[in-house]
Short mmCIF file of C-alpha atoms in Angstrom, two decimals:
data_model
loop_
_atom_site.label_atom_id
_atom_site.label_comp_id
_atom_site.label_asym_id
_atom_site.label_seq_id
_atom_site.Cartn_x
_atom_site.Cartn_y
_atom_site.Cartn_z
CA UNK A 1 28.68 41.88 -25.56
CA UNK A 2 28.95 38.23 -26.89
CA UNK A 3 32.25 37.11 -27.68
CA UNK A 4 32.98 33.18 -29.17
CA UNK A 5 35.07 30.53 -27.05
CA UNK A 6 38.08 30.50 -29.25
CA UNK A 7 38.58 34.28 -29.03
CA UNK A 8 37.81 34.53 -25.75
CA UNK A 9 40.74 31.90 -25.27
CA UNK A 10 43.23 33.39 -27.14
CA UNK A 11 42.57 37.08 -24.80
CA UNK A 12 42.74 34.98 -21.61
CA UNK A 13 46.44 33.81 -22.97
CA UNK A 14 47.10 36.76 -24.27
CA UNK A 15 46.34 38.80 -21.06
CA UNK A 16 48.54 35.48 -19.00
CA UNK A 17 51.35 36.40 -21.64
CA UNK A 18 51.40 40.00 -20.79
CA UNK A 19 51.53 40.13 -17.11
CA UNK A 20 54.42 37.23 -17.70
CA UNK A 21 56.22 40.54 -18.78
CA UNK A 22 59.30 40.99 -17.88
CA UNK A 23 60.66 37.18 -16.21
CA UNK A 24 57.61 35.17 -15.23
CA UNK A 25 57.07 31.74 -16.46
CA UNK A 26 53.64 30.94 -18.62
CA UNK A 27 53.04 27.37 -19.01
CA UNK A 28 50.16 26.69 -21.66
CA UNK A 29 48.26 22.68 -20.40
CA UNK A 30 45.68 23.21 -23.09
CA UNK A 31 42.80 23.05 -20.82
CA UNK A 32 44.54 25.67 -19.09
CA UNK A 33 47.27 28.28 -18.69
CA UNK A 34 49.45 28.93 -15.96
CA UNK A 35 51.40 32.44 -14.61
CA UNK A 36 54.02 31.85 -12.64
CA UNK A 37 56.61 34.41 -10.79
CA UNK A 38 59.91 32.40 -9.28
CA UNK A 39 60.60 34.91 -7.29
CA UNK A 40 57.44 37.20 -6.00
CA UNK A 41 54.41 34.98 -4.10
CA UNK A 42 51.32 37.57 -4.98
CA UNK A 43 48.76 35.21 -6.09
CA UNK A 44 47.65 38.15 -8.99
CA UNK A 45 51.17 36.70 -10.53
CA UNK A 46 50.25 33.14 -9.48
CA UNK A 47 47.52 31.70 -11.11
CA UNK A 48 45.76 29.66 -12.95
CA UNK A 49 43.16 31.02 -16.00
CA UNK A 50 41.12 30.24 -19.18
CA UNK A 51 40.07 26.58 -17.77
CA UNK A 52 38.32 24.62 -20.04
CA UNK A 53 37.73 21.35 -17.65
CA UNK A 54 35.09 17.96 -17.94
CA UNK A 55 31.62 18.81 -16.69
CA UNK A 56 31.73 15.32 -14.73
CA UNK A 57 32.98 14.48 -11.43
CA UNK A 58 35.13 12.39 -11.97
CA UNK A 59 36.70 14.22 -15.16
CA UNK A 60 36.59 17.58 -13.13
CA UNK A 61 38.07 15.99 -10.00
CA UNK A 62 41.27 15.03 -12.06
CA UNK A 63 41.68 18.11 -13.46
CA UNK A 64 41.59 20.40 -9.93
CA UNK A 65 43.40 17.42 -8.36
CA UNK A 66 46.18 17.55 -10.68
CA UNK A 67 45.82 21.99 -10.72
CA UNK A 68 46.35 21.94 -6.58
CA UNK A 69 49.53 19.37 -7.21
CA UNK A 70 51.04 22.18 -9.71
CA UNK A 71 50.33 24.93 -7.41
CA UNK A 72 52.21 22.60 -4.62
CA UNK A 73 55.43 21.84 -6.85
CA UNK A 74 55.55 25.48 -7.46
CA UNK A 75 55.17 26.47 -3.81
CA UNK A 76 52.07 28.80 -4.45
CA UNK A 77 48.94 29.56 -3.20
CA UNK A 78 46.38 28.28 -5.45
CA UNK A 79 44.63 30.80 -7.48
CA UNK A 80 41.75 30.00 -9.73
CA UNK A 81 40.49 32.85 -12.36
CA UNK A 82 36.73 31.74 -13.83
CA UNK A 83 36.48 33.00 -17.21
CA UNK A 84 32.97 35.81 -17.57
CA UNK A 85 30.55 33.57 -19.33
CA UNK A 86 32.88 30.82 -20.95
CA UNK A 87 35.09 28.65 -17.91
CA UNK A 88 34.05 25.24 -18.56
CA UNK A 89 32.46 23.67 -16.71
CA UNK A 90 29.92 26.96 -17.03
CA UNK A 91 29.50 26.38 -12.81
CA UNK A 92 33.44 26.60 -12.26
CA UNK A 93 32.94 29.00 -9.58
CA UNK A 94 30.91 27.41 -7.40
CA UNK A 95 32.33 24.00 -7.85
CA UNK A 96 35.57 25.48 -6.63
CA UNK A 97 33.82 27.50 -3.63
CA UNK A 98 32.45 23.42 -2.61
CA UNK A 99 36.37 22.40 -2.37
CA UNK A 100 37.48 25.13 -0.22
CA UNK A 101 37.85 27.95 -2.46
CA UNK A 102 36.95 31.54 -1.71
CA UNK A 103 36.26 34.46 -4.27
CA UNK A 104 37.79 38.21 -3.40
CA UNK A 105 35.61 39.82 -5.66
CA UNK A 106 34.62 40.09 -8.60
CA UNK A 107 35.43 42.09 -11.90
CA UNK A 108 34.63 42.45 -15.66
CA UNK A 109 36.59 42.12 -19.10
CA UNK A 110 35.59 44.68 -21.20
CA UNK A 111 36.23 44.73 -25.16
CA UNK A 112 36.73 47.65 -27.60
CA UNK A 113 33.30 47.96 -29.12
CA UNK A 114 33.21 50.85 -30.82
CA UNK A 115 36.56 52.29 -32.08
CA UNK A 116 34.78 55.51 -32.40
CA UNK A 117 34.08 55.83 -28.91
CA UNK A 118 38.09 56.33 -28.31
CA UNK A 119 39.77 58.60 -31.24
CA UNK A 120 43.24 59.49 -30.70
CA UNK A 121 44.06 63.16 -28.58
CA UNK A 122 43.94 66.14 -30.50
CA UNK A 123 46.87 67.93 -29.80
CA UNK A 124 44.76 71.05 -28.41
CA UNK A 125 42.61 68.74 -26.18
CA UNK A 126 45.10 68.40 -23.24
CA UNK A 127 43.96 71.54 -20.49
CA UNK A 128 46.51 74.01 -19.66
CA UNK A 129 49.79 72.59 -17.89
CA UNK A 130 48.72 69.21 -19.04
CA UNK A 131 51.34 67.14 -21.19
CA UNK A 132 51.27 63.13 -22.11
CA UNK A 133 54.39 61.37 -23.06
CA UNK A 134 54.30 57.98 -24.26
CA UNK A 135 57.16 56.07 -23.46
CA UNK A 136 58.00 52.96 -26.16
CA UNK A 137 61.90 52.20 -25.29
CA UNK A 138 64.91 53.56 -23.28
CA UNK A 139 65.57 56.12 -25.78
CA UNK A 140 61.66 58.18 -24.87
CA UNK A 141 62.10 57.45 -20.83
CA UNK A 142 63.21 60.59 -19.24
CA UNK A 143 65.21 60.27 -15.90
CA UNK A 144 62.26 60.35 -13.28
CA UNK A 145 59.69 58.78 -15.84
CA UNK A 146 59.87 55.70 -14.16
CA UNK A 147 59.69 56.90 -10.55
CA UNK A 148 56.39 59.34 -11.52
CA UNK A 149 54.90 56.19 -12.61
CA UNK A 150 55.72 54.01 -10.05
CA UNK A 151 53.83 57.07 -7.76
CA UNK A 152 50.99 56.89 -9.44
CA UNK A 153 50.24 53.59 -9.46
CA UNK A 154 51.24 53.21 -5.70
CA UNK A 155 48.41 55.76 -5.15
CA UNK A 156 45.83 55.21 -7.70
CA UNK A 157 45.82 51.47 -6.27
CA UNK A 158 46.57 52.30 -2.49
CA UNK A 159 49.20 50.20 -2.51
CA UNK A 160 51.45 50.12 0.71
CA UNK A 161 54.58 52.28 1.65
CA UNK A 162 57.72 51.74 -0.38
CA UNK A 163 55.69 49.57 -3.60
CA UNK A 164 56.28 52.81 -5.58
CA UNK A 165 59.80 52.33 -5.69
CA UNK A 166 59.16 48.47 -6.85
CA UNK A 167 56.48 49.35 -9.22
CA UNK A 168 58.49 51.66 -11.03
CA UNK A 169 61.58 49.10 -11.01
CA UNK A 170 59.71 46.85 -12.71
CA UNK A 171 58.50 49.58 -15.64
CA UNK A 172 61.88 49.82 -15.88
CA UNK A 173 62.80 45.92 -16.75
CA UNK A 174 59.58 46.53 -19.74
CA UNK A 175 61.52 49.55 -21.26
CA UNK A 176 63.51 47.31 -23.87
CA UNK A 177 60.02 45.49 -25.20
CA UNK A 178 58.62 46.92 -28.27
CA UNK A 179 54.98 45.61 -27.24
CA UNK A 180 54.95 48.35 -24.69
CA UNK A 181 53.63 51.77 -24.19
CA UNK A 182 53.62 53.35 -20.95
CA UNK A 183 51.59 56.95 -20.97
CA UNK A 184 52.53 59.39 -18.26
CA UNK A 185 50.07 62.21 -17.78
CA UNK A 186 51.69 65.18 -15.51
CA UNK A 187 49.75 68.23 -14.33
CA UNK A 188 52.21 71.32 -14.16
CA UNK A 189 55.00 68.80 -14.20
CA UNK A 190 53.46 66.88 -11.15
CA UNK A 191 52.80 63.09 -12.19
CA UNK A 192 49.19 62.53 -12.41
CA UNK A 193 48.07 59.55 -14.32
CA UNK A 194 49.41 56.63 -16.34
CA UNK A 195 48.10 53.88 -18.50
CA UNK A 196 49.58 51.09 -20.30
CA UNK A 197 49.01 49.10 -23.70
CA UNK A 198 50.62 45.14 -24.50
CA UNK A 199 50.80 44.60 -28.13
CA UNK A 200 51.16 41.51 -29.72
CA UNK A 201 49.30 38.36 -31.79
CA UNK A 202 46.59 40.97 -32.67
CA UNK A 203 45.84 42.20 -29.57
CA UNK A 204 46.26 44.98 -26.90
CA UNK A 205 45.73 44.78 -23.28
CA UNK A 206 45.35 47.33 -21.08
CA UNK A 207 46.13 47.98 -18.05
CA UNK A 208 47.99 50.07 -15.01
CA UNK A 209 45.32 52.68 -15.63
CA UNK A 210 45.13 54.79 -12.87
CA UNK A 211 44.78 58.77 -11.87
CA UNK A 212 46.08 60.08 -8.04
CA UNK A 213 43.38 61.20 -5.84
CA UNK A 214 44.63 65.32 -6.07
CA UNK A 215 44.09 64.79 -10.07
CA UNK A 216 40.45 63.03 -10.27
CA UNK A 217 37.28 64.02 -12.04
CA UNK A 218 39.66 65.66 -14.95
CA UNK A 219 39.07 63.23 -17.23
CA UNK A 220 43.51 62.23 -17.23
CA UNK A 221 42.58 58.52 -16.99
CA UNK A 222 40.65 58.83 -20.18
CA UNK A 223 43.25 60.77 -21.80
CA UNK A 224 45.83 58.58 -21.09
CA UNK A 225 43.80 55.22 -21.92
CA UNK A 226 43.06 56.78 -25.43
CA UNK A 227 46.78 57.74 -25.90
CA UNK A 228 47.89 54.52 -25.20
CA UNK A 229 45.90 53.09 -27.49
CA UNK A 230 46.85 55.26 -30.38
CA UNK A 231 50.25 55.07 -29.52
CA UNK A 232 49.86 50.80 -29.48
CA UNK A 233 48.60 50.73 -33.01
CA UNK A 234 44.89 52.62 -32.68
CA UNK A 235 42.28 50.51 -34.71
CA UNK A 236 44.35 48.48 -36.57
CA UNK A 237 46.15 46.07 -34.00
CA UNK A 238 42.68 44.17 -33.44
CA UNK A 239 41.26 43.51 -30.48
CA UNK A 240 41.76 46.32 -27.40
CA UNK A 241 40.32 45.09 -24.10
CA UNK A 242 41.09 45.38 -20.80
CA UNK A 243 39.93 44.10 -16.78
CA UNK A 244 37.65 46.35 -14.22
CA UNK A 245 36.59 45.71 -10.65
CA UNK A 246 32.96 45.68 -10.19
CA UNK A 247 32.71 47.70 -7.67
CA UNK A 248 34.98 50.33 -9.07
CA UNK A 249 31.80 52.29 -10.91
CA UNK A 250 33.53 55.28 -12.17
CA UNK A 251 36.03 52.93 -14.38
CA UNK A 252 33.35 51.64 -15.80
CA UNK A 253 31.86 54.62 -16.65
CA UNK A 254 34.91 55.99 -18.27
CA UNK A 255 35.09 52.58 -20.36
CA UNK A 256 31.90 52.35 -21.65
CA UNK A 257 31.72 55.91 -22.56
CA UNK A 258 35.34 54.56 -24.46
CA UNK A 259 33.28 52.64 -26.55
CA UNK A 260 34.26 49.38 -24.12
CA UNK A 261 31.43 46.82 -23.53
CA UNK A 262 31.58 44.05 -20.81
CA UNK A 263 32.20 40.48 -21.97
CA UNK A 264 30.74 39.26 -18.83
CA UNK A 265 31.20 39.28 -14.90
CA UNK A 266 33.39 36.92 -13.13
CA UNK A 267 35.24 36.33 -9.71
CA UNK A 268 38.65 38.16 -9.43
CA UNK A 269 40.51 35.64 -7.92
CA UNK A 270 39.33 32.38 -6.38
CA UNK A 271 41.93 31.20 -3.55
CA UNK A 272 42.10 28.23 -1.39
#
């Protein structure tokens, strides 16, 4: 799918602005924008994204010079995302691998293509002992809401023992911001799969989509994606996209049968 420079810009920011969500910094350089978290190291909340740099030496050599200095102040790792088909220079990647740097994969931004592809749930579509419940402020988050999330994230994403219980601190910090919706999907009351849609400036992201392995091949991650959506505004907030790992084939699936189409493919994170 071929998307123009300036809107591919204002996602990348967009996208930096959201994960910023609840207390982490955003700085905006012009030729590039910055996510900073004061207090958690994770390069995914440390980086740097949408860079537009000189094509010469020289002007290029500035640029990353003055990028590894900010990363220094800050006391961070640095972390590099190329933009799929529009980091400038177009060779980003592999003039970063020649100073050191290392890609850990590689992934794909994927934009709503066809609305029709993603209609909201009928309320009959859910299977028996299914229910969603779309959380949008304090008032909608039930007592263990937060906690059911948090599991299925920890497991959808293999994450290690305890990050439940921080993942599902941190949904709880996003409860007060009306550019949220979290969607919990729970199978005969067991938690099962989530999503999650940022609104704002014409644009949703999402993300946090996951399902827990006992749950899979029920189409829940689908259900919960599309609910999300609906819930965020459906086809009139503007552009819907979204990030997927390459090598994670069944997301992409789902997505493109969504009515998603990729953007382009792209390291996931470059790191020195």
């Amino acid at each position: 799918m071929a998307i123009d420079d300036a809107t591919m810009r204002a996602m990348e920011r967009h996208e930096t602005r959201a994960h910023a969500i609840p207390g982490r910094d955003v700085r905006d350089l012009g030729h590039a924008v910055v996510l900073h978290d004061p207090v958690d190291a994770d390069p995914f909340w440390n980086r740097m994204a949408s860079v537009r740099w000189p094509g010469d030496d020289g002007g290029f050599d500035r640029r990353l010079t003055e990028a590894l200095a900010l990363f220094a102040i800050l006391g961070r790792r640095p972390h590099i995302w190329p933009s799929p088909a529009h980091s400038q220079p177009l060779d980003l990647a592999s003039r970063l691998e020649v100073h050191g740097f290392q890609a850990f994969g590689a992934g794909h931004v994927m934009v709503l293509d066809d609305p029709a592809g993603s209609p909201p749930v009928r309320a009959t579509e859910p299977g028996r002992g299914v229910t969603l419940h779309a959380i949008r402020s304090p008032a909608d988050a039930g007592a263990t809401d937060c906690d059911d999330l948090g599991v299925v994230l920890a497991e959808s994403f293999g994450a290690p023992t305890g990050r439940a219980e921080q993942l599902a601190a941190q949904l709880r910090l996003t409860l007060d911001d009306p550019r949220i919706v979290l969607v919990l999907v729970r199978v005969d009351g067991e938690p099962a799969a989530c999503a999650k849609a940022t609104t704002f400036d014409g644009f949703t992201y999402l993300s946090s989509i996951g399902t827990r392995d006992a749950y899979r091949g029920r189409g829940l991650a689908g259900l919960a994606t599309r609910h999300a959506m609906a819930v965020a505004g459906g086809r009139e907030v503007g552009r819907t996209y979204l990030g997927v790992f390459s090598d994670n084939e069944a997301a992409l699936r789902l997505y493109t049968r969504l009515g998603f189409a990729s953007v382009g493919e792209s390291p996931d994170m470059m790191l020195e």
